């Protein structure tokens, strides 16, 4: 059956499209294979198979994180890691999250020489993580400390009374469902909460006293929930020295015998993509490459913000006091 001119043109267009995508697919696979070979052979620069100093970034809100703790375990087991720098820039987070991170870092410090370098902020659970190291370095203008714990809750009883709304509850005991938003918190419930806060606070003070080689009473004098500049924190015994990562590397060399010329490599916890087969990861990376530019522009225009982290239980996190907090003397954490 003879083909007309339109059909011939359409077929040629189709062939060109197929040829184009074949070339694209070939190039993507070729680049991926070359990258894999280079990475496996160690030709792309220092890798985690060769001797290096591991950097662990502790940033943002601290919460319980299984993948983070597993990464720290891998660092402890790696023969290539000769020393560790814990780089902290965090206001804190949940008390249990800080405890889990502290525990994981202490286990790591038993196997590897470790030093902490605090950047802009290392407060509350962030400082809790910092004391896991044998040596803490901060900048002059670093904000550090905020040793304390708090629990926060609201009450809308007055608003409900104005609207004529009542909320009833049936419970097994007087402290169940306390505190809540719908009624005044009774004194025995407040006392119960205070006891929980005191237990966590005492534990926090104990580990600071132990790790910083300070008397517990001495720690309590500075553990009022307030923050300190790096320079002030050093005078109070909460920080050992002032400086940055260079000073951290120098300390590892002079005090722990770690060669200063080793590369400092950042370890990152594995993402969900890392658990997928190679072909799936390749497809995902290709798709991300195509969409990243558009998504970046879209987020810039719309001002999108990544979803926040939900903190359950007690909180050990520093925040700047609001205007209504200026007359309070107990600090942000109590």
mmCIF file of C-alpha atoms in Angstrom, residues 1-9 11:
data_model
loop_
_atom_site.group_PDB
_atom_site.id
_atom_site.type_symbol
_atom_site.label_atom_id
_atom_site.label_comp_id
_atom_site.label_asym_id
_atom_site.label_seq_id
_atom_site.Cartn_x
_atom_site.Cartn_y
_atom_site.Cartn_z
ATOM 1 C CA UNK A 1 0.000 0.000 0.000
ATOM 2 C CA UNK A 2 1.602 3.242 -1.148
ATOM 3 C CA UNK A 3 2.170 5.904 1.501
ATOM 4 C CA UNK A 4 1.109 9.492 0.976
ATOM 5 C CA UNK A 5 3.354 12.441 1.757
ATOM 6 C CA UNK A 6 1.854 13.110 5.238
ATOM 7 C CA UNK A 7 2.420 9.539 6.385
ATOM 8 C CA UNK A 8 6.021 9.637 5.215
ATOM 9 C CA UNK A 9 6.628 12.887 7.116
ATOM 10 C CA UNK A 11 7.154 8.344 10.150
#
